PDB file of C-alpha atoms in Angstrom:
ATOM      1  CA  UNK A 278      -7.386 -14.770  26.550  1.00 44.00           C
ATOM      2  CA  UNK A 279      -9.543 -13.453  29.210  1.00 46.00           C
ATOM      3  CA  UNK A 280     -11.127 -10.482  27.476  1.00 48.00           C
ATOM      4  CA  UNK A 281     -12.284  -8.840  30.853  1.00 47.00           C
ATOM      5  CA  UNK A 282      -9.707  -9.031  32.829  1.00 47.00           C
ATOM      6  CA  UNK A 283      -7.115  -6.052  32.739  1.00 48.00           C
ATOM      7  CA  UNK A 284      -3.213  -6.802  32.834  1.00 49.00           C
ATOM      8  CA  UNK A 285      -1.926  -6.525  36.451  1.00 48.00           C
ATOM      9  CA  UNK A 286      -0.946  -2.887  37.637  1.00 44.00           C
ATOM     10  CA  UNK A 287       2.511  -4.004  37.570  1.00 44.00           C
ATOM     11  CA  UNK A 288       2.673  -4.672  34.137  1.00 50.00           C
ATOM     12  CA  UNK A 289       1.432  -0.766  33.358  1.00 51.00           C
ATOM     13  CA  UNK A 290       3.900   1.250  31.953  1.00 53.00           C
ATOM     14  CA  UNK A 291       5.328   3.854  34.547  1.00 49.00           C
ATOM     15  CA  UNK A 292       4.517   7.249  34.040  1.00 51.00           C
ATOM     16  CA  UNK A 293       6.793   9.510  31.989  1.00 48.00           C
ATOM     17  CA  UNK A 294       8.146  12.368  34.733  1.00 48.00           C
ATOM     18  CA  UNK A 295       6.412  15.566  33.687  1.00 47.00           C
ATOM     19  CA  UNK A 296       8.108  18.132  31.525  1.00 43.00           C
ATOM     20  CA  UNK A 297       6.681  21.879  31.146  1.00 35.00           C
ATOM     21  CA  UNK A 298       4.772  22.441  28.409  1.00 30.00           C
ATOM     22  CA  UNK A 299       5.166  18.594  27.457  1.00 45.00           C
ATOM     23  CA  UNK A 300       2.367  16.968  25.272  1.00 79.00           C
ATOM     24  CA  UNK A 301       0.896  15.010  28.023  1.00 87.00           C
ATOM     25  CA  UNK A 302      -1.506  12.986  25.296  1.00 87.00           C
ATOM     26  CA  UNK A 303       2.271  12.056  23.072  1.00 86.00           C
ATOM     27  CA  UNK A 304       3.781  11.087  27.005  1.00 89.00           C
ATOM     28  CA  UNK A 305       1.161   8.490  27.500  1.00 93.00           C
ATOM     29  CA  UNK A 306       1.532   7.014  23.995  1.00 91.00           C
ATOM     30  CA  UNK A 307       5.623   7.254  24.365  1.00 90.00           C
ATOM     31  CA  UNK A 308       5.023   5.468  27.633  1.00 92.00           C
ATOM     32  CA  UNK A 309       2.729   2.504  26.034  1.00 94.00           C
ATOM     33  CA  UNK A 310       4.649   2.563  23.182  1.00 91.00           C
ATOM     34  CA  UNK A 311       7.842   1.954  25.046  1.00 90.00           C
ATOM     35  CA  UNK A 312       6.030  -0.814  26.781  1.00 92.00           C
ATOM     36  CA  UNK A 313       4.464  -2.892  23.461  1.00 91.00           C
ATOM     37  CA  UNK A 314       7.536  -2.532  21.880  1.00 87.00           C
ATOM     38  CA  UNK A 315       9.580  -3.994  24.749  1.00 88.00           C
ATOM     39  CA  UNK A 316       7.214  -7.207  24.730  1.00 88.00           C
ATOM     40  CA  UNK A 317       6.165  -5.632  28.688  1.00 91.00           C
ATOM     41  CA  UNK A 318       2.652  -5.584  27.127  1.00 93.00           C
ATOM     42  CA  UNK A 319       2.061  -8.631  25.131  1.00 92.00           C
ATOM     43  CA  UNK A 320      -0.209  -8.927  22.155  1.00 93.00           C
ATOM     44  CA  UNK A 321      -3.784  -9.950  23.258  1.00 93.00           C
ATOM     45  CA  UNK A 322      -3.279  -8.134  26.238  1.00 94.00           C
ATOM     46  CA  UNK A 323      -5.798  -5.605  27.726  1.00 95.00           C
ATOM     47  CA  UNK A 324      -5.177  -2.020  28.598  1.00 95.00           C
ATOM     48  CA  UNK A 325      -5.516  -0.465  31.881  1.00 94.00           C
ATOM     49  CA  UNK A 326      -9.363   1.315  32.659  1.00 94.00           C
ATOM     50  CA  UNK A 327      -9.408   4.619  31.585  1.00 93.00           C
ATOM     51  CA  UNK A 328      -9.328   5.568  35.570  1.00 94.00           C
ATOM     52  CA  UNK A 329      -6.248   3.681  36.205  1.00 95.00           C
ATOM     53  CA  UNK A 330      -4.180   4.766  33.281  1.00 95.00           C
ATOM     54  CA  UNK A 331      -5.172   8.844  34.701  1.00 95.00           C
ATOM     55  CA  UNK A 332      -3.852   7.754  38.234  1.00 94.00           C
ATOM     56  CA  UNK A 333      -0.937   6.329  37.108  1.00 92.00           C
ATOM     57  CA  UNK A 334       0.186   9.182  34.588  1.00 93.00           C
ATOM     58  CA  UNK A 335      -1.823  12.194  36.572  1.00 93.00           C
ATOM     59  CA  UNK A 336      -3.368  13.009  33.198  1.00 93.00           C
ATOM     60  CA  UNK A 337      -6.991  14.077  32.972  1.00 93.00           C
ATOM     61  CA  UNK A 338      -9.628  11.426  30.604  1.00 92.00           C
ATOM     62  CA  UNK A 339      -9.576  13.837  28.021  1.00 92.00           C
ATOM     63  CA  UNK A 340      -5.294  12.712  27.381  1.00 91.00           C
ATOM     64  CA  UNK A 341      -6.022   8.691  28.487  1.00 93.00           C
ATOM     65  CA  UNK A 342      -8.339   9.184  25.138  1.00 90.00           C
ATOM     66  CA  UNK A 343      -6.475  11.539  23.056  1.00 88.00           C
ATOM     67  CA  UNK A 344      -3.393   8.728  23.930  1.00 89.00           C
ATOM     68  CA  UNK A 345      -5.602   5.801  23.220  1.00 90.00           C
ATOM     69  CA  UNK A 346      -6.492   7.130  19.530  1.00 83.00           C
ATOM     70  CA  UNK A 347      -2.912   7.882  18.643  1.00 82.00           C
ATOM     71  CA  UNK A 348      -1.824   4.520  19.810  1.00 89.00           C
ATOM     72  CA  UNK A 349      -5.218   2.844  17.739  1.00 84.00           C
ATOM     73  CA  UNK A 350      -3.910   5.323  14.413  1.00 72.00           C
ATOM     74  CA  UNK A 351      -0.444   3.419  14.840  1.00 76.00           C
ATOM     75  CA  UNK A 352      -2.040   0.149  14.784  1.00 79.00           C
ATOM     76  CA  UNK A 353      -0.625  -1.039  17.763  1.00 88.00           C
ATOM     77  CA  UNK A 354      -3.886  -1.169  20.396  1.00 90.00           C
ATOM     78  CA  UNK A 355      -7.979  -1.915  19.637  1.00 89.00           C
ATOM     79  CA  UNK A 356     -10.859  -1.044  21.075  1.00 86.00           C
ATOM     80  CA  UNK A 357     -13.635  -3.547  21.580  1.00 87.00           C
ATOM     81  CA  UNK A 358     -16.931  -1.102  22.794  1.00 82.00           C
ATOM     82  CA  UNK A 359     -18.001  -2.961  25.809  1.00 84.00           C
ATOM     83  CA  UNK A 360     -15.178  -5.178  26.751  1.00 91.00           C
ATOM     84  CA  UNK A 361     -11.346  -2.333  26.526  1.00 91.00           C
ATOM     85  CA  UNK A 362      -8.486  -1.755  25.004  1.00 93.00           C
ATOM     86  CA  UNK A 363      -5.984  -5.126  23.487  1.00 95.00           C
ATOM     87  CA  UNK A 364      -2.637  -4.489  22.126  1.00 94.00           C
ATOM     88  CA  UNK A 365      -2.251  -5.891  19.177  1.00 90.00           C
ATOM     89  CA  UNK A 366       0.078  -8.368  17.154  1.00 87.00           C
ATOM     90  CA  UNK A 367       2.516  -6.504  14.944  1.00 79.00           C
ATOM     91  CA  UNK A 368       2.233  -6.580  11.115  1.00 69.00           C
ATOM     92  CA  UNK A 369       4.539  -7.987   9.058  1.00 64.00           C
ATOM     93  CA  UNK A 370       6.305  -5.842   6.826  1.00 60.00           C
ATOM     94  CA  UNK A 371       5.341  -4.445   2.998  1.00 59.00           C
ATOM     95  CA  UNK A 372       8.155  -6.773   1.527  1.00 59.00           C
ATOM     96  CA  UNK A 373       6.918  -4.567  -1.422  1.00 61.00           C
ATOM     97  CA  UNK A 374       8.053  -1.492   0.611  1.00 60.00           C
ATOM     98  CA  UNK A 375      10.275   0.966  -1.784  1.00 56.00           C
ATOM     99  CA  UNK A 376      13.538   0.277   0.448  1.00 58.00           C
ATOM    100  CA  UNK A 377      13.659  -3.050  -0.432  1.00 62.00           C
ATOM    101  CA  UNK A 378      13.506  -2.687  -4.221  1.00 64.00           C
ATOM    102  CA  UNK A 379      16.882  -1.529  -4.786  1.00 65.00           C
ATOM    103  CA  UNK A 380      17.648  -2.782  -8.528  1.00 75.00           C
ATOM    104  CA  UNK A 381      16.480  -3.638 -12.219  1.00 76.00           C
ATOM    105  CA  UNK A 382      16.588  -7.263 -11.067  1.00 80.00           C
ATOM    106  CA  UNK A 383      14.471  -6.444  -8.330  1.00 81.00           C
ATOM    107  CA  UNK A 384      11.911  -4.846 -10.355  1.00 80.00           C
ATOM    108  CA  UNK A 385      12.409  -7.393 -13.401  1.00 86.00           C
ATOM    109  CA  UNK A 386      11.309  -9.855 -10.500  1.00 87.00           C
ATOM    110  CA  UNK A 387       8.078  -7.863  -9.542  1.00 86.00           C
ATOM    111  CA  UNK A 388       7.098  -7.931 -12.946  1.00 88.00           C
ATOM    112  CA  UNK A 389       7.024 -11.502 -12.882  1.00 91.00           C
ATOM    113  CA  UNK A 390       4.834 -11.584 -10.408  1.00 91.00           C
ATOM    114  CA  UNK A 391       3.101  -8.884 -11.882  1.00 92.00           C
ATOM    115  CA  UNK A 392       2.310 -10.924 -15.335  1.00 94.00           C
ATOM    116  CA  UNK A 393       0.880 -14.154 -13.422  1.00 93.00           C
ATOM    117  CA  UNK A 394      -1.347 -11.746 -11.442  1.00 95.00           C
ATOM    118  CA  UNK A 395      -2.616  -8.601 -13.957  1.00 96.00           C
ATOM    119  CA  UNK A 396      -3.604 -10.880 -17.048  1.00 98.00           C
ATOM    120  CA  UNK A 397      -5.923 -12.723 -14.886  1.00 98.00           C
ATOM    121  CA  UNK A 398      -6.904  -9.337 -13.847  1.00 98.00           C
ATOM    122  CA  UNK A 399      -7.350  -7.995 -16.824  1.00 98.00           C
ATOM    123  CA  UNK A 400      -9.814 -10.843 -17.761  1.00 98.00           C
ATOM    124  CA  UNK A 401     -11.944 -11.117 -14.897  1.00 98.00           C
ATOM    125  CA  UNK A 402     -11.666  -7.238 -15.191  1.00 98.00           C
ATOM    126  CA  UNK A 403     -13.488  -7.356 -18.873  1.00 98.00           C
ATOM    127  CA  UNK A 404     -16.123 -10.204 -17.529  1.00 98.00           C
ATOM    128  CA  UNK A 405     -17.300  -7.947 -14.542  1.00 96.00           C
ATOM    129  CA  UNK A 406     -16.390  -4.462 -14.877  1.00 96.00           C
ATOM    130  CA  UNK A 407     -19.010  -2.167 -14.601  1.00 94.00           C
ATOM    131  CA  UNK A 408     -19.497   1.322 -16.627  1.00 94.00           C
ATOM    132  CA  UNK A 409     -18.585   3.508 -14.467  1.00 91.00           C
ATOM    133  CA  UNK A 410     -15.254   1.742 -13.901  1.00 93.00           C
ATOM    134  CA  UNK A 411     -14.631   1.650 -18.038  1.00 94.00           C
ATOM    135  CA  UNK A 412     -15.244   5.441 -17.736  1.00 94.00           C
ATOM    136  CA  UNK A 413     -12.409   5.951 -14.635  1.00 92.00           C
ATOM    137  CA  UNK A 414      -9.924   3.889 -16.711  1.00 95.00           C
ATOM    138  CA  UNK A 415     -10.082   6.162 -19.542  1.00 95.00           C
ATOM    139  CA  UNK A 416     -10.072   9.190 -17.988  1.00 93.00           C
ATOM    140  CA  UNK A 417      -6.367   7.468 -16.120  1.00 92.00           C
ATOM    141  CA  UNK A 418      -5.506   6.772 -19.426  1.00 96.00           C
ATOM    142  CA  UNK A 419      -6.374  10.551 -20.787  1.00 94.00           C
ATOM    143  CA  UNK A 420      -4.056  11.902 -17.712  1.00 92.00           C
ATOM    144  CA  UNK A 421      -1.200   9.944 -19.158  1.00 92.00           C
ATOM    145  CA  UNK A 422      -1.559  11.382 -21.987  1.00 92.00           C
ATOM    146  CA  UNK A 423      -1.811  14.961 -20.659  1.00 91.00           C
ATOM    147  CA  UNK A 424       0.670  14.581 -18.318  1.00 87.00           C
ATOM    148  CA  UNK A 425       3.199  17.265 -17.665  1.00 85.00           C
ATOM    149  CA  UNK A 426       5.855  15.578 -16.159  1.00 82.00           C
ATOM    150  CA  UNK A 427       6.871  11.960 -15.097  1.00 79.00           C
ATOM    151  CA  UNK A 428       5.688  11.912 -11.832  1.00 78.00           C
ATOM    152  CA  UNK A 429       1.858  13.045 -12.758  1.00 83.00           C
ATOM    153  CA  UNK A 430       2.403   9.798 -15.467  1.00 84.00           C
ATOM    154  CA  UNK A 431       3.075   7.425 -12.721  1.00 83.00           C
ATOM    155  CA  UNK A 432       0.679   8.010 -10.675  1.00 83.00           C
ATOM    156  CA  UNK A 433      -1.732   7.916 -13.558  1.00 88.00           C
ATOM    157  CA  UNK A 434      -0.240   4.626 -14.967  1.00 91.00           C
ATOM    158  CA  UNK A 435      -0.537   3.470 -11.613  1.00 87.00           C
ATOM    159  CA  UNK A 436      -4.397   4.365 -11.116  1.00 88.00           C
ATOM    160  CA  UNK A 437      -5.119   2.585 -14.377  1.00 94.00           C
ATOM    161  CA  UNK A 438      -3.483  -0.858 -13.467  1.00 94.00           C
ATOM    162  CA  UNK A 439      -5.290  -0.412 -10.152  1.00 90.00           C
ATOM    163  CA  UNK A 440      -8.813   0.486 -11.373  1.00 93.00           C
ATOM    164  CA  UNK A 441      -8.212  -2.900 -13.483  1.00 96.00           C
ATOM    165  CA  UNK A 442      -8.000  -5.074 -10.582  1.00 93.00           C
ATOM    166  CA  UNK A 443     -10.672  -2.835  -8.673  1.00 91.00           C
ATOM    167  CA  UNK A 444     -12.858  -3.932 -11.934  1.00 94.00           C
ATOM    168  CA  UNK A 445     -12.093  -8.043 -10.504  1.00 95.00           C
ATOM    169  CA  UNK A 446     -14.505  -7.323  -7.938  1.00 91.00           C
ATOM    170  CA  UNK A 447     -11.612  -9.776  -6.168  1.00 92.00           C
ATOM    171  CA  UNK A 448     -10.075  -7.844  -2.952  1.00 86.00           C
ATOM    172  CA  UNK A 449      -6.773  -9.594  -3.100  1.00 88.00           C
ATOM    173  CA  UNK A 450      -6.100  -8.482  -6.416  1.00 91.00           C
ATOM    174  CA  UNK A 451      -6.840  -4.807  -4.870  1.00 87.00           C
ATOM    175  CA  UNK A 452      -4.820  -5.539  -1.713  1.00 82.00           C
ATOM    176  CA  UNK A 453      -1.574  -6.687  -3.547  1.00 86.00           C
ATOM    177  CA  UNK A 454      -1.522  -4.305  -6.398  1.00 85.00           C
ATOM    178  CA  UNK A 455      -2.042  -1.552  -3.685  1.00 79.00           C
ATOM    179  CA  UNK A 456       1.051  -3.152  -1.334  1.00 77.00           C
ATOM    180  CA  UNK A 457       3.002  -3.133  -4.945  1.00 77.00           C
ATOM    181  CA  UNK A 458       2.808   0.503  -4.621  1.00 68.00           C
ATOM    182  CA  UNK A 459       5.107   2.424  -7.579  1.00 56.00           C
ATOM    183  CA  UNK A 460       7.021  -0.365  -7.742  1.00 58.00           C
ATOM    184  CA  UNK A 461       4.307  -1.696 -10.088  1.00 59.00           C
ATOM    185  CA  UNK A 462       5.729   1.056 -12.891  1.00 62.00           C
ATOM    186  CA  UNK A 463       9.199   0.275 -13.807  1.00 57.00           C
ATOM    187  CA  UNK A 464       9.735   4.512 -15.006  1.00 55.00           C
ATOM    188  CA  UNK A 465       8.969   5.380 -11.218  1.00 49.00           C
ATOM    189  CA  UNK A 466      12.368   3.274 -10.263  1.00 50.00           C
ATOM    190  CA  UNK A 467      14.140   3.896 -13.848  1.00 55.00           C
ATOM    191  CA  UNK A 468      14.452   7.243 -16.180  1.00 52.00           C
ATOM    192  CA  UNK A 469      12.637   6.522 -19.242  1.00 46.00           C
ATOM    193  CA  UNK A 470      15.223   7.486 -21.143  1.00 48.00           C
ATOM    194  CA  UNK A 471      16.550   4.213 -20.196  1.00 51.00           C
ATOM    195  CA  UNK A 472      13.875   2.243 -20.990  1.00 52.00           C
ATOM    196  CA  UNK A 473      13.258   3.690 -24.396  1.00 49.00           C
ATOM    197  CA  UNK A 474      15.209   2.744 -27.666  1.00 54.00           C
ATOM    198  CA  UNK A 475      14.680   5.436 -29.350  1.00 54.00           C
ATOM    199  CA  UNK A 476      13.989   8.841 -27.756  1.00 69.00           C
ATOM    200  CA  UNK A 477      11.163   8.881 -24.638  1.00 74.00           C
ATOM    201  CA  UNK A 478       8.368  10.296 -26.644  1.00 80.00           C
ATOM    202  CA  UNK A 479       8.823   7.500 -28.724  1.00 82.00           C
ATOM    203  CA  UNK A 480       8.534   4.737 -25.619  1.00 81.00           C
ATOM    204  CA  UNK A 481       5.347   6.940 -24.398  1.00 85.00           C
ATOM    205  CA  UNK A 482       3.828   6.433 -27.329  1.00 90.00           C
ATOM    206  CA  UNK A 483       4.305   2.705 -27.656  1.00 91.00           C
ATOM    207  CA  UNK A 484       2.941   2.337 -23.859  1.00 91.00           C
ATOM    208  CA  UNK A 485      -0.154   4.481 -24.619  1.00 95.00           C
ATOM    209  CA  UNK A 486      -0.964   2.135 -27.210  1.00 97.00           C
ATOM    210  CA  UNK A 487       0.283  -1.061 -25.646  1.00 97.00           C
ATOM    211  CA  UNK A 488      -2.796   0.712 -22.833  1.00 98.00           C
ATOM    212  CA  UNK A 489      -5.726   1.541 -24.976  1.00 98.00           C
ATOM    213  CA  UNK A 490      -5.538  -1.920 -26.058  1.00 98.00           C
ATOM    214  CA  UNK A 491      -5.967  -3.277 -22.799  1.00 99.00           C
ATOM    215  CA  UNK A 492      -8.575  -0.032 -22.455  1.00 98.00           C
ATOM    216  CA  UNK A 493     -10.746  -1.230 -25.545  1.00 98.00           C
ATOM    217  CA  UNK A 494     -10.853  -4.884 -25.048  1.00 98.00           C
ATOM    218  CA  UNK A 495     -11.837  -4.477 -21.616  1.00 98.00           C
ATOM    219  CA  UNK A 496     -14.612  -1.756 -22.854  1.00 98.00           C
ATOM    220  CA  UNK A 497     -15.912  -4.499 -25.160  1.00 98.00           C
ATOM    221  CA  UNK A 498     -16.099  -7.341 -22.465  1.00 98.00           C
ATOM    222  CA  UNK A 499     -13.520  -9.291 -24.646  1.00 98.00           C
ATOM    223  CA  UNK A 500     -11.665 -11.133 -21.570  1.00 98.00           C
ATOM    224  CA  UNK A 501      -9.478 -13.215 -23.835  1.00 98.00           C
ATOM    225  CA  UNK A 502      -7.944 -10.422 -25.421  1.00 98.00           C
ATOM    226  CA  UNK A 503      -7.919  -8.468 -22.356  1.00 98.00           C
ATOM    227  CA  UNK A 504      -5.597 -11.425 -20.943  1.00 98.00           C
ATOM    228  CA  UNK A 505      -3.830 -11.458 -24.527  1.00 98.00           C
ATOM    229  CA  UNK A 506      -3.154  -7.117 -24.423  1.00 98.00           C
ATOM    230  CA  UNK A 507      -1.842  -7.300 -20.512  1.00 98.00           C
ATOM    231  CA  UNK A 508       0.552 -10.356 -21.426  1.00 97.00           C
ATOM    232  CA  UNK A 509       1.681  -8.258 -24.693  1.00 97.00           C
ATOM    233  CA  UNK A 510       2.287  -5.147 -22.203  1.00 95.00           C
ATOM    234  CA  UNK A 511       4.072  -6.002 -18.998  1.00 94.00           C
ATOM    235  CA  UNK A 512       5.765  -8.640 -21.460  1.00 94.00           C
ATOM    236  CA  UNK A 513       7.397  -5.745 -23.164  1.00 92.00           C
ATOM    237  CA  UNK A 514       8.135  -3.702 -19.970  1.00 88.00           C
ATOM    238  CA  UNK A 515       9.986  -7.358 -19.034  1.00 89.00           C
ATOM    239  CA  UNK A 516      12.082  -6.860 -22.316  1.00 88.00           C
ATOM    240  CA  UNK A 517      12.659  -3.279 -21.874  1.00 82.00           C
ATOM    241  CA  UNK A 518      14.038  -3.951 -18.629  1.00 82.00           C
ATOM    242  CA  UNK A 519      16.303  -6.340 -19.732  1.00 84.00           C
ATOM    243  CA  UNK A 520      17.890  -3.999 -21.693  1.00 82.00           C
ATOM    244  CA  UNK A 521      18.000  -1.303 -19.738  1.00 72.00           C
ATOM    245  CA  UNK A 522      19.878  -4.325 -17.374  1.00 71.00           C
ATOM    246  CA  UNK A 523      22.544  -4.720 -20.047  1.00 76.00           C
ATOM    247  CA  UNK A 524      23.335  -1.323 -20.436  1.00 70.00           C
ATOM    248  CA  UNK A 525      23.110   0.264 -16.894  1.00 62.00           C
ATOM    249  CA  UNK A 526      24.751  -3.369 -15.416  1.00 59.00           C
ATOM    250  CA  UNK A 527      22.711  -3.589 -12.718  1.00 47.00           C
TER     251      UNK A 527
END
């Protein structure tokens, strides 16, 4: 790709006819969004000057950059300081993305994946974690605890899984636990009344526990039974979904 050499003029997207009191920033981006997503303007491709995008839309600099940072925001263009404006490749989808988990199976699946990931975490979490980190899991693990409804729980349980694989030091861990999203705590897709044999106070209880041992052998740089307290948890989340599986059918 020649980086300094703009796409021909008759590639540019034509100008969006005026409207009164119409956005003229959100006409620009409509007009090179139109344009990306009709494979006119090809990935790897370079915007228009700043001078030939006003001429062409009759907008004043001020929009062309207004437009340029909305279309940057939607990842779709990038700026290179010196050299313009590329459009860029699209990204592939979250296959993690809530629509696409749709039943216990589905979730039964992610913890799979989950256990092969997290009790590696767990252990490289309880070689390398750092104070300050032991101090943010507890305090995720106190908000369980005090939490006043499921939703505050979630996102708690879900902080303290992803402080553990912040604690890796390891990016990737970080990366996919964060694309895993809710999905990574089976109660956000699944009443807990469900899960539990008993009544949900009951299940709480056993997961609190099933987390301060995790917690504590992490705190004591034990990475073994770090490993051994993950496996023993998101094991038993596998089993209680199974059984939720039987009795819901799905």
């Amino acid at each position: 790709m020649n980086q300094s050499v703009p796409m021909p003029l008759a590639a540019v997207p034509a100008p969006v006819p005026k409207k009164k009191h119409r956005n003229l920033a959100q006409g620009v981006v409509e007009s090179f969004t139109g344009s990306i997503q009709a494979g006119t303007l090809k990935p790897g491709e370079k915007l228009p000057t700043e001078s030939v995008i006003m001429e062409m839309h009759g907008v004043s600099r001020t929009v062309v950059r207004e437009a340029i940072s909305h279309l940057q925001a939607a990842g779709l263009v990038q700026t290179r300081h010196g050299i313009g404006t590329f459009v860029l490749a699209p990204q592939p989808a979250n296959i993690f993305a809530a629509d696409t988990i749709r039943t216990i199976g589905d979730v039964l699946a992610i913890l799979e994946l989950r256990i092969s990931l997290e009790t590696e975490a767990a252990w490289l979490a309880a070689s390398r974690r750092s104070d300050e980190q032991v101090t943010a899991m507890d305090a995720a693990l106190k908000r369980i605890v005090a939490a006043p409804n499921r939703a505050v729980a979630v996102e708690s349980d879900k902080a303290f899984h992803l402080l553990i694989a912040q604690a890796t030091g390891n990016r990737y861990f970080i990366d996919i636990l964060s694309d895993l999203g809710n999905t990574i705590i089976p109660r956000a897709r699944l009443d807990s009344e469900h899960l539990a044999h008993d009544e949900p106070k009951a299940y709480q209880e056993r997961v609190n526990r099933e987390h301060d041992d995790i917690y504590h052998a992490i705190l004591r740089k034990d990475a073994e039974a770090a490993r051994a307290a993950m496996r023993t948890h998101l094991s038993n989340s596998r089993e209680r979904l199974r059984r939720a599986q039987l009795e819901v059918g799905a």
